[in-house]
Each structure stands twice: as structure tokens, then as C-alpha cells.
Amino acid sequence: MRRKLMKYGYFDDSAREYVISTPETPLPWINYLGSNGFFGLISNTAGGYCFYRDAKLRRITRYRYNNVPVDEGGRMFYINDAGTVWSPAFRPARTPLDSYECRHGMGYTTFESTKNGIRAKLTCFVPKSDACEIERLVIKNESNAKKEFTVFSALEWCLWNAVDDAQNYQRNLSIGELEVVGGTIYHKTEYRERRNHYAFYNVNVPVDGFDTDRDCFLGAGRAWNDPAAVAAGKATDSLASGWYPIASHMIKVTLAPGEEKSLIFQLGYIEVPREEKWESKGVINKKPAKELMSRYATDAQVDAAFAELAKYWEELLSKYHLESGNEKVDRMVNIWHQYQCMVTFNMSRSASYWETGTGRGMGFRDSCQDLLGFMHLIPERARERIIDIASIQFENGSTYHQYQPLTKRGNADIGGGFNDDPLWLVACTSAYLRETGDATILDHPTPFNNVEGSEKPLMEHLRRSVNFTINNKGPHGLPLIGRADWNDCLNLNCFSEEPGESFQTFGPSEGPVAESVFIAGMFVKYGLEYADICEHYGSKDEAARVREEVAKVKAACEDAGWDGEWFVRAYDAYGHKVGSNECEEGKIFIEPQGFCTMAGIGQEKGYGRKALDSVKKYLVNDYGVEILAPCYTTYHVELGEISSYPPGYKENGAIFTHNNPWVSIAATKIGDGEMAFDIYRRSCPAFLEDVSEIHRTEPYVYSQMIAGRAAVHYGEAKNSFLTGTAAWAFVDISQAILGITPTLDGLSVNPCVPAELSNYSVTRLYRGVKYNIKVKKEAGKSGLFVEGAAVSGNVIPLPTGKSEVNAEYYI
Ligand code: GLC
Ligand code: GLC
């Protein structure tokens, strides 16, 4: 295969930024703005969209998927300098620039470009504590002559519900409403009826014109790259009524040589109490909007807000800090893994450039796993999230598969019946307890299916999760798979023959025969963690009961779940093996090799070693570990969606990066630090930067998949940003490989490292105490030392009355 090495940018670790040096990346390379209510997605040409809490139900700006030119829309700025029209972020004008640079940082993105003696710097971010996006455009005249030019901003409003906005034109094209007051354009569609919220787009200087009607701004038959108003250097002062409401400001600027001007644009979201909606008949109450505008009206205010954001990230990222001497590992651990964990915590799989924000909400299993990597960052929000997730569980322990972020209600359209789901609740609660020691969460009254009056302590939810597996086992004593397990595409009870039927919801979600070895692995791992929780904070009898159940599943798995050289994947609805040497295709799957080995199944019999050797032999490629081999070449009705993908893509044989860390963690479980690190490194974004030309997605974050060897485009990644890989990769490198792991009793140090990582230090904030841990090799020394004194075992005893602990570990 052709292997052209080329980079589109570079890491600037001291600034915690990825610097993109060309607007023409293979795909839009994006970033996320916002960390709480107001969110924006922003590409390296300032494309993207904004929403408040929920990308489907509260979409603020419009975005068109699958469109050409790619990534049109978003934050659009134009400078008309004596007839040359250009955009500081390259798009939408697409006029070649004299220089261009985009920096994606922690919660902000900047652009700096020059054209014909004008330098423009655009800074976009969402302030820490307000529901708005700030876009500051600083323009400087670097020429020797006076410059007179015109600046235009533009964005397109979404009519709130992004699904409806894209399809219900017969209604939508009549409902758009706005108000314009000076430099502020208020978007108030549907405010006249049931919406108690509006948005505004403002600039902090007097304007020389505006447009709010898309057709007037663009002109007949024209597109965003060349609006008629911009070309004419004159806004039309249009007031939209229906059709396509937009917001565009026009500002004339005159700059002496060397002079610069700052323009602060603000896109804000406002909720108004129902009784205070109106200022006068038909005129919206602008008081809260004006207050919000007054907080970002000056450069000093914007600087302060930007500094506050930087401080926030500085503090967050100081909670786990590594110095290993390996630049790429340090960069991923200290910056990008944790950053991506924050994004997946916020978004689950709902809104990216590949997840439209109109389909999926917060996934039960996805959100539970996202928490694993996030727990140390903001434990209070993790706690709230766990309760939200547990609240969509049903009385019998099963769960809705997703909930809508705005309403926090289970999403009935997507249904349930994925039998792995309940156990993930144990996984994240256990991680929360190990991180914080806050057992009060177990007493938190938590409803079932959000039904008032049904509240039971969270501990009871965990019990029902575990019981769900115990009560739903198949002929081999292995857990029944239901609609699917972690692998959404292993639909063993679906039997769909009609095109278009959703594998996720079609057919019965249950079946009395099809079993999952993967869920067996989960049950052993998380059943034991649940037993530990019971032992520590609850009933010893319950702990003993569950340990017995775990032993049964473990035995079943060592028997019916073992294929001789690796773990079987499942049994289908006919009781035939899936993922066995007996099969023609799909002989070996990654998931049970990782999970069952992590769970210690067959440990005494050497199953883990054998399974991982088989992984190496059949599944490892240049960029990671493939999900299965050989790929399915035809559709199998008894297997479902997995066999619907062409070989090498997605669940049919891609590197589905999410489960690569499981293999790496499994390798540490059997003490193989070299293999663990090798697997970690292969799919790790920073290590793939040199092959960006092949990989194509952002080199600072994981993508959901990288096409496998059987694919036409081997090595090409897809679906960047929203993947459980973020959390698992961080757990893998920080806890399993580097070995700094929270336990119920304290922080444990138990590295399993390759030779190249045998001298490093970690600072870790844990339960309010700062731990300085040094791991090294020294002849004649081994094990853990705390404040210079040897300690038996791996756990640093919880200190009392100290704010800092120093420990060394000798390998
Ligand atoms: C997607 C889903 C996740 C699932 C995975 C494998 O990433 O969000 O829940 O486990 O695919 O099918
Ligand atoms: C498809 C995808 C899978 C994803 C699921 C979510 O099955 O292949 O990755 O998890 O859709 O609905």
C-alpha cells in the first residue's frame, strides 16, 4: 500500500494545543467548546454548531450533514478589503490566505490568518459559567497604508428541534421570528407559544447594517462562500419573517498602519420564567440577555473569562500528571486522554461531526463507561451522572438503552434489552467509590424508570443489576445476550430480513438460547466488584451470595466459554458457537479475550496467556487490534448487523478502538507489560500522527474505528471523538500500565510497564490528598515505600491529617 507521510500540524504541549497549519485537512478536525450547559462543536475552519444541553431538542445554530462543500456553516466571518473577500478561518469564503493557523486547545479554538496586510485573530470559547459562546475577532493593519474594509459576521439559526428543523418545512418555513435592536439580533421562533427561551447574536460595537433573512443576505442562487451582501459591501437590513432566519452584522473598519481593532461577538442562550416572558405585547423580555451581554462587552472581561477557563483546565489536568520521558505518552496522559474523557462525559455518543445529535442521547452503557476515565476530574458531577443513569433502570434490573439529556428520561424509541447494560452501572459506581470513598451515594434514593415514589437506595439498583444476569442465563449457564451485548451488532435474536429495519430495535429483544461469553466476563469482573462493595459498605451475606454466583458463571465460562486457544464469543439462537475455531468466518473475537482475561477467568489454567497469544496471531495489525477475524463476507440473518458491514469496517473486522485497551489491560493482568504497552501504542492518536494521510481523523483524539486489513481503505479512521476508547485508554495507561489505581482502601501502586517506561513520576490528587509517586528500578530494591518506609502490599495507607504523601515504587 502507498504510504505517504505527511502532517497537517503539530502538538504544542506547553500550550496544551494541537496546531493545524492548513485548512485543508483530510476531514474537518474538530474541537468542543463548553463544559456544562452551552456547547459548541468547532472545526479547523470554524464550522460546526451550537446547542444548549441537548443537540436534538435545543439546537441553536443549523448544521447540514453530508453536504458539499464539506463543513459549510458555523461561525462565518468575511472581510471585504477593497473587493477581496476572505474569511479569517478560511471558510466560508475559501479565498487562499497568505497565512493560516488553527489552534485547538482546552475548551477553546483560535484562528490566526493574514491576507493583503491584514492580520485577523479569531478566538472562540464558551465561558465557564455562562450560556454563551464568545467569538472575539481582532483585526490588525500590518500594511504601511491606511486600510478601510468591511467585516461581516453570519450564522444560521436552527429552529430549535434539530430533527423537525431538517424535515418539517411545511410548518417551519412560516414560523421564523426575530427582533433586531442595534447590534443585537434576537432569535425568538416559537417563543410566542410554548418556548420560554430565545437566543441572540450580538457584537459589542455599533453596526453599519445587518441581515436576518438568508435570501436577502445571500442573494438569489448564491451560497455562503459568496453572499451578495458581502460582495456588495452593503448589508440589506433585512428582517426575516419565516423562511430562513439568520444573523449577520456588518461593521465598517478603518485602521491606520499598525492599528488594531477588537470586535466581540456573542451568541447567547436565554431562558425566561413563563410569567416574565414579555416586555410588552410581542416584544421579548431582553433584561436577562442584556445582563449576559454586559458581562462580555469589553476586552478586559473577555480576557478574564478566558483566563478563568484556562485556570479551570489547569486545575483539572493537575489531578493526574505524569512525567515519563516519553513525549507522546506524557502528552496523551496529561492532556488529550483526559480532555477527550471530558468530552465523552458531556456528549456520550450524541453530538459530533459523525453523530448528528439528532439520533442518540446519553447511552446507558456508554455513559457508564465514560465515567471510568472521568471520575477523578469532577467527582461531584460523576455522582450526579450515576444517579441520572440509574434512574432509567427498570424494576427488574434491565434498563432503557439511552436517555435524552434535556429531559433525562429513558428514550422509548431506542428501547432496551441489551443485557450487558445493567452491569455497567456496577462498573461506574465501583469506580466512583474507589475514587472518592463517598459511600453515601449507595443510600441515595433513586427511582426506577423515573417514576416518582419508586425510589430505592442506589445499592438496591446495583443488586438488581447483578440479579438481572443471575436471573437471565441460558442453556450453558452463561448470561443470555438479549438484543445484543457491548457489541451492538451481535444481534442473535433479531433475524431481520427486511431492508431498513433497525437492528437495534427490530424483533424480540429476548431469546432463551443465545448466550454471551462477554457478559460472562463482565459478570465475573463486576460481580466481584459488587461483592467487594457489599463487603465494605453493606451485607457480608450478600457478598457471599454473589461470590457463589460468580463462581458458577466462571466455571460455565471456563467450560463452555473456552475454545481451546481462545475464548468463544457467544452461542447463537440455535446453540451454535460464535467466535470459535469451528466457525468458517468470525472464528475469533476480541471482546471475550480482553474481558475474560481481565476478569481472571481460567487464570490457573493459563487461558489468559493463550487467549492473548491468539489475539497477537490473528487480530493485531499495524494500527491496533481488529475486533474479529476472519471478517464475515456474507449477511448472516442469525448474527444480525455485524455481518451487514463490508469486511474490515466497523464491528465486522475494523479496529474498534474501544476494546483495544481491554486487551492491553488483560496483558497487565497476566504480567506482560511489553504487550500491554505495544497494544496501547498501536492505536494511540499521538502515535499515529505521522500517518495522518492514511488515518485522516484528528491525531489528538481517538476515533471509534480504524479500518482493518480486510477493508478497502486499511488504516483509515472514522467517527472521531465520541468513543468509549477515551475512558478505557486512560484507565489502561494510568491504572493498568502505570499502575496508579484507586481501590476501596486507598491508592494502589502496581505498575506493569515495558522496559522503556521504567522510570517515571506521577502526581495524583486522590480524596483531597496530593500523592507524589515515583516509580523506578534500583538494584536490590523492590516494592512500595511510603515516606521512605517499606509498606507491604501495593496500597498506600490512607493518610490522616496530611495533604501530601510521597511514595516510591521499585520495580
Ligand atoms: C458504539 C456504541 C457502543 C457499542 C459499540 C460497539 O460505539 O455507542 O455502545 O458498545 O458501538 O457496538
Ligand atoms: C450501529 C453501529 C454501532 C452503534 C449502533 C448504535 O449498530 O454499528 O457501532 O453502536 O449503531 O445505534
PDB file of C-alpha atoms in Angstrom, residues 261-486:
ATOM      1  CA  LYS A 261      -9.455  46.652  16.454  1.00  0.00           C
ATOM      2  CA  SER A 262     -11.224  44.090  18.554  1.00  0.00           C
ATOM      3  CA  LEU A 263     -14.803  43.011  17.899  1.00  0.00           C
ATOM      4  CA  ILE A 264     -16.529  40.826  20.450  1.00  0.00           C
ATOM      5  CA  PHE A 265     -19.354  38.724  19.067  1.00  0.00           C
ATOM      6  CA  GLN A 266     -21.544  36.803  21.470  1.00  0.00           C
ATOM      7  CA  LEU A 267     -24.008  34.033  20.789  1.00  0.00           C
ATOM      8  CA  GLY A 268     -26.191  33.699  23.858  1.00  0.00           C
ATOM      9  CA  TYR A 269     -28.974  31.441  25.089  1.00  0.00           C
ATOM     10  CA  ILE A 270     -31.599  32.753  27.479  1.00  0.00           C
ATOM     11  CA  GLU A 271     -34.340  31.076  29.487  1.00  0.00           C
ATOM     12  CA  VAL A 272     -37.056  33.286  30.883  1.00  0.00           C
ATOM     13  CA  PRO A 273     -39.607  32.387  33.571  1.00  0.00           C
ATOM     14  CA  ARG A 274     -43.000  31.965  31.900  1.00  0.00           C
ATOM     15  CA  GLU A 275     -44.555  34.903  33.753  1.00  0.00           C
ATOM     16  CA  GLU A 276     -41.760  37.234  32.687  1.00  0.00           C
ATOM     17  CA  LYS A 277     -41.576  36.368  29.010  1.00  0.00           C
ATOM     18  CA  TRP A 278     -42.670  39.680  27.576  1.00  0.00           C
ATOM     19  CA  GLU A 279     -41.513  43.252  27.842  1.00  0.00           C
ATOM     20  CA  SER A 280     -44.631  44.410  26.043  1.00  0.00           C
ATOM     21  CA  LYS A 281     -47.033  42.724  23.667  1.00  0.00           C
ATOM     22  CA  GLY A 282     -44.978  40.715  21.166  1.00  0.00           C
ATOM     23  CA  VAL A 283     -41.686  42.146  22.477  1.00  0.00           C
ATOM     24  CA  ILE A 284     -39.499  39.675  24.325  1.00  0.00           C
ATOM     25  CA  ASN A 285     -38.050  40.362  27.755  1.00  0.00           C
ATOM     26  CA  LYS A 286     -34.469  41.312  26.991  1.00  0.00           C
ATOM     27  CA  LYS A 287     -33.342  42.048  30.510  1.00  0.00           C
ATOM     28  CA  PRO A 288     -31.530  38.738  31.079  1.00  0.00           C
ATOM     29  CA  ALA A 289     -29.937  38.974  27.635  1.00  0.00           C
ATOM     30  CA  LYS A 290     -28.660  42.458  28.333  1.00  0.00           C
ATOM     31  CA  GLU A 291     -27.192  41.285  31.616  1.00  0.00           C
ATOM     32  CA  LEU A 292     -25.397  38.475  29.830  1.00  0.00           C
ATOM     33  CA  MET A 293     -24.101  40.867  27.161  1.00  0.00           C
ATOM     34  CA  SER A 294     -22.829  43.268  29.779  1.00  0.00           C
ATOM     35  CA  ARG A 295     -20.573  40.535  31.166  1.00  0.00           C
ATOM     36  CA  TYR A 296     -18.611  40.221  27.896  1.00  0.00           C
ATOM     37  CA  ALA A 297     -18.707  43.715  26.482  1.00  0.00           C
ATOM     38  CA  THR A 298     -15.040  44.607  26.902  1.00  0.00           C
ATOM     39  CA  ASP A 299     -11.707  43.032  26.108  1.00  0.00           C
ATOM     40  CA  ALA A 300     -10.826  43.008  29.781  1.00  0.00           C
ATOM     41  CA  GLN A 301     -13.957  40.979  30.550  1.00  0.00           C
ATOM     42  CA  VAL A 302     -13.266  38.553  27.748  1.00  0.00           C
ATOM     43  CA  ASP A 303      -9.643  38.197  28.835  1.00  0.00           C
ATOM     44  CA  ALA A 304     -10.771  37.468  32.367  1.00  0.00           C
ATOM     45  CA  ALA A 305     -13.268  34.842  31.190  1.00  0.00           C
ATOM     46  CA  PHE A 306     -10.632  33.234  29.001  1.00  0.00           C
ATOM     47  CA  ALA A 307      -8.191  33.184  31.899  1.00  0.00           C
ATOM     48  CA  GLU A 308     -10.847  31.614  34.106  1.00  0.00           C
ATOM     49  CA  LEU A 309     -11.301  28.843  31.565  1.00  0.00           C
ATOM     50  CA  ALA A 310      -7.562  28.264  31.379  1.00  0.00           C
ATOM     51  CA  LYS A 311      -7.354  28.086  35.166  1.00  0.00           C
ATOM     52  CA  TYR A 312     -10.199  25.602  35.261  1.00  0.00           C
ATOM     53  CA  TRP A 313      -8.367  23.274  32.880  1.00  0.00           C
ATOM     54  CA  GLU A 314      -5.072  23.804  34.623  1.00  0.00           C
ATOM     55  CA  GLU A 315      -6.653  22.623  37.862  1.00  0.00           C
ATOM     56  CA  LEU A 316      -8.460  19.702  36.287  1.00  0.00           C
ATOM     57  CA  LEU A 317      -5.420  18.390  34.490  1.00  0.00           C
ATOM     58  CA  SER A 318      -3.210  18.749  37.520  1.00  0.00           C
ATOM     59  CA  LYS A 319      -5.180  15.958  39.201  1.00  0.00           C
ATOM     60  CA  TYR A 320      -3.229  13.332  37.305  1.00  0.00           C
ATOM     61  CA  HIS A 321       0.119  14.364  35.944  1.00  0.00           C
ATOM     62  CA  LEU A 322       2.776  12.087  34.512  1.00  0.00           C
ATOM     63  CA  GLU A 323       6.407  12.611  33.723  1.00  0.00           C
ATOM     64  CA  SER A 324       7.758   9.598  31.935  1.00  0.00           C
ATOM     65  CA  GLY A 325      10.292  10.962  29.491  1.00  0.00           C
ATOM     66  CA  ASN A 326       8.177   9.592  26.652  1.00  0.00           C
ATOM     67  CA  GLU A 327       6.812  12.708  24.992  1.00  0.00           C
ATOM     68  CA  LYS A 328       3.871  11.027  23.291  1.00  0.00           C
ATOM     69  CA  VAL A 329       2.729   9.157  26.377  1.00  0.00           C
ATOM     70  CA  ASP A 330       3.025  12.268  28.540  1.00  0.00           C
ATOM     71  CA  ARG A 331       1.086  14.298  26.016  1.00  0.00           C
ATOM     72  CA  MET A 332      -1.744  11.796  25.794  1.00  0.00           C
ATOM     73  CA  VAL A 333      -1.951  11.150  29.530  1.00  0.00           C
ATOM     74  CA  ASN A 334      -1.579  14.732  30.684  1.00  0.00           C
ATOM     75  CA  ILE A 335      -3.660  16.409  28.037  1.00  0.00           C
ATOM     76  CA  TRP A 336      -5.589  14.635  25.362  1.00  0.00           C
ATOM     77  CA  HIS A 337      -6.848  11.456  27.053  1.00  0.00           C
ATOM     78  CA  GLN A 338      -8.296  13.459  29.890  1.00  0.00           C
ATOM     79  CA  TYR A 339      -9.651  16.109  27.565  1.00  0.00           C
ATOM     80  CA  GLN A 340     -11.396  13.529  25.421  1.00  0.00           C
ATOM     81  CA  CYS A 341     -12.811  11.928  28.581  1.00  0.00           C
ATOM     82  CA  MET A 342     -14.411  15.246  29.468  1.00  0.00           C
ATOM     83  CA  VAL A 343     -15.938  15.471  26.002  1.00  0.00           C
ATOM     84  CA  THR A 344     -17.342  11.951  26.093  1.00  0.00           C
ATOM     85  CA  PHE A 345     -18.649  12.617  29.592  1.00  0.00           C
ATOM     86  CA  ASN A 346     -20.526  15.642  28.243  1.00  0.00           C
ATOM     87  CA  MET A 347     -21.703  14.184  24.955  1.00  0.00           C
ATOM     88  CA  SER A 348     -21.825  10.425  25.358  1.00  0.00           C
ATOM     89  CA  ARG A 349     -22.392   9.459  21.706  1.00  0.00           C
ATOM     90  CA  SER A 350     -24.896  12.213  20.954  1.00  0.00           C
ATOM     91  CA  ALA A 351     -23.224  15.062  19.066  1.00  0.00           C
ATOM     92  CA  SER A 352     -20.112  15.074  16.939  1.00  0.00           C
ATOM     93  CA  TYR A 353     -19.431  15.534  13.260  1.00  0.00           C
ATOM     94  CA  TRP A 354     -20.396  11.880  12.794  1.00  0.00           C
ATOM     95  CA  GLU A 355     -23.086  11.578  15.410  1.00  0.00           C
ATOM     96  CA  THR A 356     -25.648  14.066  14.207  1.00  0.00           C
ATOM     97  CA  GLY A 357     -27.024  14.932  17.611  1.00  0.00           C
ATOM     98  CA  THR A 358     -30.457  14.074  16.264  1.00  0.00           C
ATOM     99  CA  GLY A 359     -30.410  10.343  16.905  1.00  0.00           C
ATOM    100  CA  ARG A 360     -28.753   9.226  20.034  1.00  0.00           C
ATOM    101  CA  GLY A 361     -28.930  10.621  23.530  1.00  0.00           C
ATOM    102  CA  MET A 362     -26.901   9.539  26.531  1.00  0.00           C
ATOM    103  CA  GLY A 363     -26.264   5.822  26.226  1.00  0.00           C
ATOM    104  CA  PHE A 364     -26.576   3.744  29.389  1.00  0.00           C
ATOM    105  CA  ARG A 365     -23.526   1.604  28.769  1.00  0.00           C
ATOM    106  CA  ASP A 366     -21.660   4.395  27.029  1.00  0.00           C
ATOM    107  CA  SER A 367     -22.137   6.910  29.810  1.00  0.00           C
ATOM    108  CA  CYS A 368     -21.282   4.374  32.485  1.00  0.00           C
ATOM    109  CA  GLN A 369     -18.011   3.613  30.745  1.00  0.00           C
ATOM    110  CA  ASP A 370     -17.251   7.263  30.029  1.00  0.00           C
ATOM    111  CA  LEU A 371     -17.331   7.771  33.778  1.00  0.00           C
ATOM    112  CA  LEU A 372     -14.465   5.341  34.288  1.00  0.00           C
ATOM    113  CA  GLY A 373     -11.987   7.767  32.796  1.00  0.00           C
ATOM    114  CA  PHE A 374     -13.596  10.835  34.194  1.00  0.00           C
ATOM    115  CA  MET A 375     -14.105  10.044  37.849  1.00  0.00           C
ATOM    116  CA  HIS A 376     -11.038  11.847  39.149  1.00  0.00           C
ATOM    117  CA  LEU A 377     -11.794  15.033  37.202  1.00  0.00           C
ATOM    118  CA  ILE A 378     -15.103  16.192  38.671  1.00  0.00           C
ATOM    119  CA  PRO A 379     -16.369  13.569  41.109  1.00  0.00           C
ATOM    120  CA  GLU A 380     -19.435  15.638  42.091  1.00  0.00           C
ATOM    121  CA  ARG A 381     -20.717  15.643  38.547  1.00  0.00           C
ATOM    122  CA  ALA A 382     -19.872  11.973  38.216  1.00  0.00           C
ATOM    123  CA  ARG A 383     -22.083  11.303  41.202  1.00  0.00           C
ATOM    124  CA  GLU A 384     -24.979  13.192  39.661  1.00  0.00           C
ATOM    125  CA  ARG A 385     -24.497  11.340  36.389  1.00  0.00           C
ATOM    126  CA  ILE A 386     -24.572   7.933  38.085  1.00  0.00           C
ATOM    127  CA  ILE A 387     -27.903   8.790  39.687  1.00  0.00           C
ATOM    128  CA  ASP A 388     -29.303  10.048  36.358  1.00  0.00           C
ATOM    129  CA  ILE A 389     -28.276   6.830  34.663  1.00  0.00           C
ATOM    130  CA  ALA A 390     -29.587   4.575  37.416  1.00  0.00           C
ATOM    131  CA  SER A 391     -32.919   6.400  37.235  1.00  0.00           C
ATOM    132  CA  ILE A 392     -33.685   4.894  33.816  1.00  0.00           C
ATOM    133  CA  GLN A 393     -33.320   1.369  35.129  1.00  0.00           C
ATOM    134  CA  PHE A 394     -36.443  -0.794  35.332  1.00  0.00           C
ATOM    135  CA  GLU A 395     -37.574  -2.654  38.448  1.00  0.00           C
ATOM    136  CA  ASN A 396     -36.337  -5.960  37.069  1.00  0.00           C
ATOM    137  CA  GLY A 397     -32.825  -4.609  36.695  1.00  0.00           C
ATOM    138  CA  SER A 398     -32.902  -4.165  32.923  1.00  0.00           C
ATOM    139  CA  THR A 399     -32.624  -0.666  31.544  1.00  0.00           C
ATOM    140  CA  TYR A 400     -33.506   1.758  28.834  1.00  0.00           C
ATOM    141  CA  HIS A 401     -30.573   1.891  26.453  1.00  0.00           C
ATOM    142  CA  GLN A 402     -30.435   5.695  26.371  1.00  0.00           C
ATOM    143  CA  TYR A 403     -31.863   8.837  27.856  1.00  0.00           C
ATOM    144  CA  GLN A 404     -32.413  12.281  26.413  1.00  0.00           C
ATOM    145  CA  PRO A 405     -30.037  14.806  28.009  1.00  0.00           C
ATOM    146  CA  LEU A 406     -32.660  17.552  28.247  1.00  0.00           C
ATOM    147  CA  THR A 407     -35.368  15.514  29.923  1.00  0.00           C
ATOM    148  CA  LYS A 408     -33.224  12.812  31.494  1.00  0.00           C
ATOM    149  CA  ARG A 409     -35.984  10.356  30.597  1.00  0.00           C
ATOM    150  CA  GLY A 410     -35.429   6.941  29.037  1.00  0.00           C
ATOM    151  CA  ASN A 411     -35.704   7.100  25.288  1.00  0.00           C
ATOM    152  CA  ALA A 412     -38.539   4.740  24.319  1.00  0.00           C
ATOM    153  CA  ASP A 413     -37.723   4.910  20.582  1.00  0.00           C
ATOM    154  CA  ILE A 414     -34.442   3.189  21.225  1.00  0.00           C
ATOM    155  CA  GLY A 415     -35.804   0.704  23.698  1.00  0.00           C
ATOM    156  CA  GLY A 416     -33.752  -1.645  25.795  1.00  0.00           C
ATOM    157  CA  GLY A 417     -32.949  -5.305  26.129  1.00  0.00           C
ATOM    158  CA  PHE A 418     -29.162  -5.063  25.805  1.00  0.00           C
ATOM    159  CA  ASN A 419     -28.222  -7.496  28.506  1.00  0.00           C
ATOM    160  CA  ASP A 420     -24.799  -6.051  29.294  1.00  0.00           C
ATOM    161  CA  ASP A 421     -26.281  -2.667  30.222  1.00  0.00           C
ATOM    162  CA  PRO A 422     -27.147  -3.275  33.896  1.00  0.00           C
ATOM    163  CA  LEU A 423     -23.644  -4.437  34.798  1.00  0.00           C
ATOM    164  CA  TRP A 424     -22.049  -1.213  33.593  1.00  0.00           C
ATOM    165  CA  LEU A 425     -23.853   0.559  36.420  1.00  0.00           C
ATOM    166  CA  VAL A 426     -21.859  -1.547  38.856  1.00  0.00           C
ATOM    167  CA  ALA A 427     -18.672  -0.675  36.980  1.00  0.00           C
ATOM    168  CA  CYS A 428     -19.084   3.090  37.270  1.00  0.00           C
ATOM    169  CA  THR A 429     -20.424   3.076  40.810  1.00  0.00           C
ATOM    170  CA  SER A 430     -17.499   0.941  41.875  1.00  0.00           C
ATOM    171  CA  ALA A 431     -15.105   3.370  40.194  1.00  0.00           C
ATOM    172  CA  TYR A 432     -16.814   6.260  41.976  1.00  0.00           C
ATOM    173  CA  LEU A 433     -16.468   4.585  45.369  1.00  0.00           C
ATOM    174  CA  ARG A 434     -12.834   3.692  44.756  1.00  0.00           C
ATOM    175  CA  GLU A 435     -12.093   7.249  43.724  1.00  0.00           C
ATOM    176  CA  THR A 436     -13.995   9.143  46.389  1.00  0.00           C
ATOM    177  CA  GLY A 437     -14.750   6.774  49.245  1.00  0.00           C
ATOM    178  CA  ASP A 438     -18.143   8.514  49.325  1.00  0.00           C
ATOM    179  CA  ALA A 439     -20.432   5.641  50.287  1.00  0.00           C
ATOM    180  CA  THR A 440     -23.398   7.955  50.804  1.00  0.00           C
ATOM    181  CA  ILE A 441     -24.116   7.523  47.104  1.00  0.00           C
ATOM    182  CA  LEU A 442     -25.222   3.975  47.876  1.00  0.00           C
ATOM    183  CA  ASP A 443     -28.038   5.318  50.046  1.00  0.00           C
ATOM    184  CA  HIS A 444     -29.217   7.858  47.513  1.00  0.00           C
ATOM    185  CA  PRO A 445     -32.962   7.324  46.868  1.00  0.00           C
ATOM    186  CA  THR A 446     -33.050   6.591  43.158  1.00  0.00           C
ATOM    187  CA  PRO A 447     -36.209   5.923  41.145  1.00  0.00           C
ATOM    188  CA  PHE A 448     -36.861   3.173  38.633  1.00  0.00           C
ATOM    189  CA  ASN A 449     -37.775   4.455  35.172  1.00  0.00           C
ATOM    190  CA  ASN A 450     -38.044   7.918  36.744  1.00  0.00           C
ATOM    191  CA  VAL A 451     -41.334   7.002  38.392  1.00  0.00           C
ATOM    192  CA  GLU A 452     -41.962   9.136  41.416  1.00  0.00           C
ATOM    193  CA  GLY A 453     -42.456   7.055  44.526  1.00  0.00           C
ATOM    194  CA  SER A 454     -40.412   4.138  43.214  1.00  0.00           C
ATOM    195  CA  GLU A 455     -37.156   5.338  44.791  1.00  0.00           C
ATOM    196  CA  LYS A 456     -34.836   2.804  46.339  1.00  0.00           C
ATOM    197  CA  PRO A 457     -31.254   3.282  47.529  1.00  0.00           C
ATOM    198  CA  LEU A 458     -28.719   3.113  44.729  1.00  0.00           C
ATOM    199  CA  MET A 459     -27.339  -0.040  46.372  1.00  0.00           C
ATOM    200  CA  GLU A 460     -30.623  -1.747  45.523  1.00  0.00           C
ATOM    201  CA  HIS A 461     -30.148  -0.751  41.877  1.00  0.00           C
ATOM    202  CA  LEU A 462     -26.763  -2.427  41.905  1.00  0.00           C
ATOM    203  CA  ARG A 463     -28.279  -5.530  43.429  1.00  0.00           C
ATOM    204  CA  ARG A 464     -30.900  -5.645  40.694  1.00  0.00           C
ATOM    205  CA  SER A 465     -28.249  -5.160  38.041  1.00  0.00           C
ATOM    206  CA  VAL A 466     -26.339  -8.143  39.296  1.00  0.00           C
ATOM    207  CA  ASN A 467     -29.508 -10.174  39.755  1.00  0.00           C
ATOM    208  CA  PHE A 468     -30.530  -9.433  36.210  1.00  0.00           C
ATOM    209  CA  THR A 469     -27.623 -11.503  34.955  1.00  0.00           C
ATOM    210  CA  ILE A 470     -28.193 -14.180  37.585  1.00  0.00           C
ATOM    211  CA  ASN A 471     -31.838 -14.473  36.542  1.00  0.00           C
ATOM    212  CA  ASN A 472     -31.184 -14.483  32.814  1.00  0.00           C
ATOM    213  CA  LYS A 473     -28.934 -17.341  31.950  1.00  0.00           C
ATOM    214  CA  GLY A 474     -29.068 -19.780  29.063  1.00  0.00           C
ATOM    215  CA  PRO A 475     -28.504 -23.474  28.408  1.00  0.00           C
ATOM    216  CA  HIS A 476     -24.761 -23.397  29.208  1.00  0.00           C
ATOM    217  CA  GLY A 477     -25.222 -21.357  32.368  1.00  0.00           C
ATOM    218  CA  LEU A 478     -23.866 -18.330  30.539  1.00  0.00           C
ATOM    219  CA  PRO A 479     -25.708 -14.986  30.527  1.00  0.00           C
ATOM    220  CA  LEU A 480     -28.349 -14.536  27.841  1.00  0.00           C
ATOM    221  CA  ILE A 481     -27.365 -11.868  25.348  1.00  0.00           C
ATOM    222  CA  GLY A 482     -30.785 -10.259  24.758  1.00  0.00           C
ATOM    223  CA  ARG A 483     -30.830  -7.776  21.912  1.00  0.00           C
ATOM    224  CA  ALA A 484     -27.029  -7.555  21.925  1.00  0.00           C
ATOM    225  CA  ASP A 485     -24.264  -7.004  24.433  1.00  0.00           C
ATOM    226  CA  TRP A 486     -21.454  -4.417  24.253  1.00  0.00           C
TER     227      TRP A 486
END
